[in-house]
Short mmCIF file of C-alpha atoms in Angstrom, two decimals:
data_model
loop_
_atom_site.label_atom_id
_atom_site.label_comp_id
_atom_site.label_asym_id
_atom_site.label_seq_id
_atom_site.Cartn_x
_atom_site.Cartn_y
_atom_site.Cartn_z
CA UNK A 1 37.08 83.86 -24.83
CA UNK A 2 35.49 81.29 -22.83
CA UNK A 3 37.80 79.89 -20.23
CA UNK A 4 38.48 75.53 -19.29
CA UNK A 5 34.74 74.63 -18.07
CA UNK A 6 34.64 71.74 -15.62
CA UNK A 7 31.31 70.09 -14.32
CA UNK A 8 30.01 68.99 -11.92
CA UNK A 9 31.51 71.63 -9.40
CA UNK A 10 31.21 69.27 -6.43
CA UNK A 11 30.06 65.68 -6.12
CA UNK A 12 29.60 63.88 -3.09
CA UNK A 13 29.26 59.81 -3.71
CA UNK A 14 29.87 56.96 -1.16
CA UNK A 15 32.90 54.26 -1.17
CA UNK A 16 32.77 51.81 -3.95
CA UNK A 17 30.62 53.94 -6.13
CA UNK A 18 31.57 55.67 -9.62
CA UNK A 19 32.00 58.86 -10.48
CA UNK A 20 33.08 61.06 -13.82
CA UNK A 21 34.25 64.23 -14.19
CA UNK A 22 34.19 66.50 -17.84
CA UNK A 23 36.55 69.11 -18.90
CA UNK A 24 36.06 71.37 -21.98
CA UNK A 25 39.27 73.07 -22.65
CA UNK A 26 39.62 76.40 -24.00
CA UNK A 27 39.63 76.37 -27.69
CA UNK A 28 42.27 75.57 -29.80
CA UNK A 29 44.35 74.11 -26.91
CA UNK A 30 45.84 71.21 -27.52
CA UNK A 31 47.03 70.22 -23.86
CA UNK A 32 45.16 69.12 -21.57
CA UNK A 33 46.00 67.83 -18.31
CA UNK A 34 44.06 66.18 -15.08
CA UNK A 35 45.47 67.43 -11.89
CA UNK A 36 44.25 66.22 -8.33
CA UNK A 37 45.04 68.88 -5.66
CA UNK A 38 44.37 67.78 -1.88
CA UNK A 39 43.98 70.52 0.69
CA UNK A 40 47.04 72.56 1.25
CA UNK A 41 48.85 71.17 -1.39
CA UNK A 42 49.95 71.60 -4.92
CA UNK A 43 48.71 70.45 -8.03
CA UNK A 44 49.61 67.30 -8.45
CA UNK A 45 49.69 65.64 -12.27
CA UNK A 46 47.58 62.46 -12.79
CA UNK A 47 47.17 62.42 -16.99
CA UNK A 48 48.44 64.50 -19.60
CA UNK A 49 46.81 64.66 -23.52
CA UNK A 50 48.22 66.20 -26.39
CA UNK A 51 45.20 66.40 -28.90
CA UNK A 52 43.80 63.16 -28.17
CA UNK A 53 46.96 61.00 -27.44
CA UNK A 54 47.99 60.16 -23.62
CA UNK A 55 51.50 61.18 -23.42
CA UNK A 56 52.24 61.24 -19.64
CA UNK A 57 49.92 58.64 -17.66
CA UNK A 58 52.58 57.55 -14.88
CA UNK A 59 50.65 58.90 -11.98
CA UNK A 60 47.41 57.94 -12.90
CA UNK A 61 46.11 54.67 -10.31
CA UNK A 62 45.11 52.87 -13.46
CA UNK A 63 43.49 50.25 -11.09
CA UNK A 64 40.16 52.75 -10.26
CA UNK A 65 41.36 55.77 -12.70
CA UNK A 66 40.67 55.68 -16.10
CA UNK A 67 40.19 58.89 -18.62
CA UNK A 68 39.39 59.21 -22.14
CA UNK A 69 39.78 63.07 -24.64
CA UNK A 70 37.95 61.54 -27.83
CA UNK A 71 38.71 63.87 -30.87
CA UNK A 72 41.04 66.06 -29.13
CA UNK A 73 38.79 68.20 -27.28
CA UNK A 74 36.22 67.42 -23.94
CA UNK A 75 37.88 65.03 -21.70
CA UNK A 76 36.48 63.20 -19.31
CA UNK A 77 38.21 61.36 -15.82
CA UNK A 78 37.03 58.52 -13.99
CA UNK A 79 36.67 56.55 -10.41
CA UNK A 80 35.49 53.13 -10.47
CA UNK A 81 35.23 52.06 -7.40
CA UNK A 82 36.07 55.57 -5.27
CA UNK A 83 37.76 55.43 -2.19
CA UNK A 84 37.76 57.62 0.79
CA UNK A 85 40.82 58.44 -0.06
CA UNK A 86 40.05 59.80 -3.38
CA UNK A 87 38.29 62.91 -1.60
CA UNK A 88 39.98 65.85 -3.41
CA UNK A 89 39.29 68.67 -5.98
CA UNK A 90 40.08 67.76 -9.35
CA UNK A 91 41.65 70.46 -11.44
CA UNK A 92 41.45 70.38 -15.44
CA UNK A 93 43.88 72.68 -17.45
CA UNK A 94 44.21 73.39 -20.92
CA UNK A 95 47.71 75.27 -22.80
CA UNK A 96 49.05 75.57 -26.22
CA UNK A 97 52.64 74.69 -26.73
CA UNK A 98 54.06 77.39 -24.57
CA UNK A 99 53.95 75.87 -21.18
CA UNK A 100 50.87 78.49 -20.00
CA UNK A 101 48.04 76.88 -17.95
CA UNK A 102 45.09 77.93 -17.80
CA UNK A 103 43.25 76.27 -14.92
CA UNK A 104 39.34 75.18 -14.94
CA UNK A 105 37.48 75.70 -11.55
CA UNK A 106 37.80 72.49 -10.80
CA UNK A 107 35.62 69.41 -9.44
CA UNK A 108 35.68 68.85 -5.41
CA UNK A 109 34.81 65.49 -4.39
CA UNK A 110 33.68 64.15 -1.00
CA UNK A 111 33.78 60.75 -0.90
CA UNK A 112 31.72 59.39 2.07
CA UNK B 1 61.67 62.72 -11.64
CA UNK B 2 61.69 66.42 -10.87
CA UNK B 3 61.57 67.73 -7.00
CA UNK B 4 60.04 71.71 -6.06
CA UNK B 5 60.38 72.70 -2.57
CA UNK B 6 58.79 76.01 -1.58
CA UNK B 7 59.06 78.16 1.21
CA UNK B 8 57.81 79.14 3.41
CA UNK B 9 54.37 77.49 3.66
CA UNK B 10 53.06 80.64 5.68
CA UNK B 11 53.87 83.91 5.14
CA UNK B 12 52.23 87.23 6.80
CA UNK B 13 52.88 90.70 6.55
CA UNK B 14 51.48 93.88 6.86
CA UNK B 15 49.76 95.90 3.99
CA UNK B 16 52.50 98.28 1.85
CA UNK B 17 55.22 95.65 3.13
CA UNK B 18 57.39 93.48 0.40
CA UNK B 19 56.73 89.50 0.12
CA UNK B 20 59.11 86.74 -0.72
CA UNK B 21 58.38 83.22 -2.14
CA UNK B 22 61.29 80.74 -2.95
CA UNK B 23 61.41 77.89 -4.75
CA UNK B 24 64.01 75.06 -5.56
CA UNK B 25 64.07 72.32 -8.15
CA UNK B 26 66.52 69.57 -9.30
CA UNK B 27 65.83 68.98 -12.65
CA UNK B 28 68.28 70.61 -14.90
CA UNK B 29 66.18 69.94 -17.76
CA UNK B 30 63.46 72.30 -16.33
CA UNK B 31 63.54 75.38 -18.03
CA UNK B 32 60.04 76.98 -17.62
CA UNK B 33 58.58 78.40 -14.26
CA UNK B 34 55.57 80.15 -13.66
CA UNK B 35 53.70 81.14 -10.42
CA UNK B 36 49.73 80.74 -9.82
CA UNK B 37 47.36 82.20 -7.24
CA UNK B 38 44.55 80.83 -5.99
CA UNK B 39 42.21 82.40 -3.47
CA UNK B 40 40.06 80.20 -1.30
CA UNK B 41 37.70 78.14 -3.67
CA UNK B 42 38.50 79.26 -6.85
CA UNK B 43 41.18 77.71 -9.76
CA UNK B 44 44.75 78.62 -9.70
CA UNK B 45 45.45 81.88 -11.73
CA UNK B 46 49.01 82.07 -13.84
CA UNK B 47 50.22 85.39 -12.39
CA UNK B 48 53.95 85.71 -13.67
CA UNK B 49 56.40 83.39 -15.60
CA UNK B 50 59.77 83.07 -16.48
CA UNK B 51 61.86 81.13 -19.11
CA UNK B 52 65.27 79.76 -18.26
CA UNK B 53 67.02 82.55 -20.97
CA UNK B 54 66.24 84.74 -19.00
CA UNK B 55 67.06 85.69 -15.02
CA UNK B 56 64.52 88.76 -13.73
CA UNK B 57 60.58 90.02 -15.09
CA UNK B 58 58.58 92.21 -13.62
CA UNK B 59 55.19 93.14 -14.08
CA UNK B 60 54.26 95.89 -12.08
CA UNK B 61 53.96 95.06 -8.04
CA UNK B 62 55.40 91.38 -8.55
CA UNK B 63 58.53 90.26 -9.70
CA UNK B 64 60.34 86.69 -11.10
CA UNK B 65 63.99 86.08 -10.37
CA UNK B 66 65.17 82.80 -11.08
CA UNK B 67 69.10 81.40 -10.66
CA UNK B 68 69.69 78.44 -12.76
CA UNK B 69 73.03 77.79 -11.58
CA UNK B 70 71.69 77.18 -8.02
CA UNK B 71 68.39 76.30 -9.18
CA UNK B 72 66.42 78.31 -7.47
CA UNK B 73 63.74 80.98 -8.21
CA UNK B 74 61.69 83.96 -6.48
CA UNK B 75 58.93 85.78 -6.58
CA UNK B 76 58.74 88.89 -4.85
CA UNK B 77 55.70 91.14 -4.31
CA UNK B 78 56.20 95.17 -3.42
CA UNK B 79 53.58 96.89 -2.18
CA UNK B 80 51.05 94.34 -0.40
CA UNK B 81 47.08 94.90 -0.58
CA UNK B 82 44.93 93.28 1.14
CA UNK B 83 43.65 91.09 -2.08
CA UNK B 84 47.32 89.71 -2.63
CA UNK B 85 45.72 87.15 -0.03
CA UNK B 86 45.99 84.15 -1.42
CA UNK B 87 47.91 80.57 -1.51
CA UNK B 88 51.16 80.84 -4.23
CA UNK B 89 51.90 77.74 -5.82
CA UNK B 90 55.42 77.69 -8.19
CA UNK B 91 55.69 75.41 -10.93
CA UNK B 92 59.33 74.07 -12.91
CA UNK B 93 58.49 72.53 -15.86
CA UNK B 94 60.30 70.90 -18.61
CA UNK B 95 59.23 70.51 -22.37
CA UNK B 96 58.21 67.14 -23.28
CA UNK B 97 57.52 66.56 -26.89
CA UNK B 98 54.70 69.25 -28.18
CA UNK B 99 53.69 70.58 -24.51
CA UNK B 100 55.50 70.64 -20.74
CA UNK B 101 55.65 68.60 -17.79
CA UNK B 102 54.78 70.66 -14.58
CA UNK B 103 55.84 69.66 -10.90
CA UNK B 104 54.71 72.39 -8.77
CA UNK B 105 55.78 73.20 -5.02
CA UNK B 106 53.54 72.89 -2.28
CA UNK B 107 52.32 76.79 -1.80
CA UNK B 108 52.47 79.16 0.38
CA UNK B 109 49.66 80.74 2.38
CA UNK B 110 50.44 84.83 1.96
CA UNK B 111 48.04 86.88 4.16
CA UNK B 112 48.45 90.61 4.24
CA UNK B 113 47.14 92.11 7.47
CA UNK B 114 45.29 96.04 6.26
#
């Protein structure tokens, strides 16, 4: 079984520029959150989806953050404009019903 | 909203000695806890989870206790190797119509000295 594919693995962009991330869950999960992890920290929740509804959006910056999961399955997260700031890795994870992540590799940005 | 502390943030022992994580969270409603690992550069990993029914698991080296009363859970590792180097992160989570809300703790850095 495949597992949560992210791309692009890194991206490095200057201030004021956009950038978008993709997520392809693992199959049949319905779940799928957007997590944005700075260095030495934990997870931290931005969106969550259940099929292709936003059910938990609180943290998300909705000023510069936007994300869309048309049809209930890719996903895809962005930045517009990117801060420095905004540097991080950006984690996808996928689950079905029974609390268990499973974590894509996730997307490490540099903003410069 | 819910609040995980975990400690401590650094943690080193020798190999064949026991680790200890701990965790605390304030949400009552929280009744699902897992722990991740995640080496340097690569995506967290679920290693062990626990459901508030139930108060110990084990799966082989590593181990889940969790107090609801206190709110508090552990995770204890027996026999250290070398590749239990990692960062732990634990996770309380609460369900939230068809899936779960996660908050997880900050991590801590385990490094097991061969």
């Amino acid at each position: 079984e495949a597992g949560v594919v992210q791309s692009p693995r890194y991206k490095i962009i200057e201030k004021k520029q956009p950038v978008a991330f993709w997520c392809n869950p693992i199959s049949g999960h319905n779940t799928l959150y957007w997590y944005l992890q700075n260095l030495g920290q934990g997870p931290e929740l931005l969106i969550r989806y259940e099929n292709e509804e936003a059910v938990d959006d609180s943290q998300l910056p909705k000023d510069r953050f936007s994300a869309e999961r048309l049809k209930g399955v890719d996903s895809t997260l962005k930045i517009q404009p990117a801060e420095l700031g905004d540097s991080a890795v950006y984690l996808c994870a996928s689950s079905y019903g029974t609390g268990k992540q499973f974590f894509g590799p996730g997307t490490r940005l540099t903003v410069l | 909203g819910e609040n995980v502390e975990q400690h401590p943030s650094t943690l080193s022992v020798q190999e064949g000695d026991s680790a200890v994580i701990k965790c605390t969270y304030s949400d009552s409603a929280s009744n699902y806890f897992p722990w991740y690992k995640q080496e340097l550069g690569k995506r967290p990993q679920l290693i062990i989870d626990i459901r508030s029914n139930v108060g110990e698991k084990k799966d082989q080296r590593i181990a889940v206790t969790l107090n609801k009363t206190a709110k508090h859970f552990s995770l204890h590792i027996t026999e250290t190797q070398p590749e239990d180097s990692a960062v732990y992160f634990c996770a309380a989570s609460r369900a939230s119509g068809g899936s779960y809300i996660p908050t997880f703790g900050r991590g801590t850095s385990l490094i097991v000295h061969p």
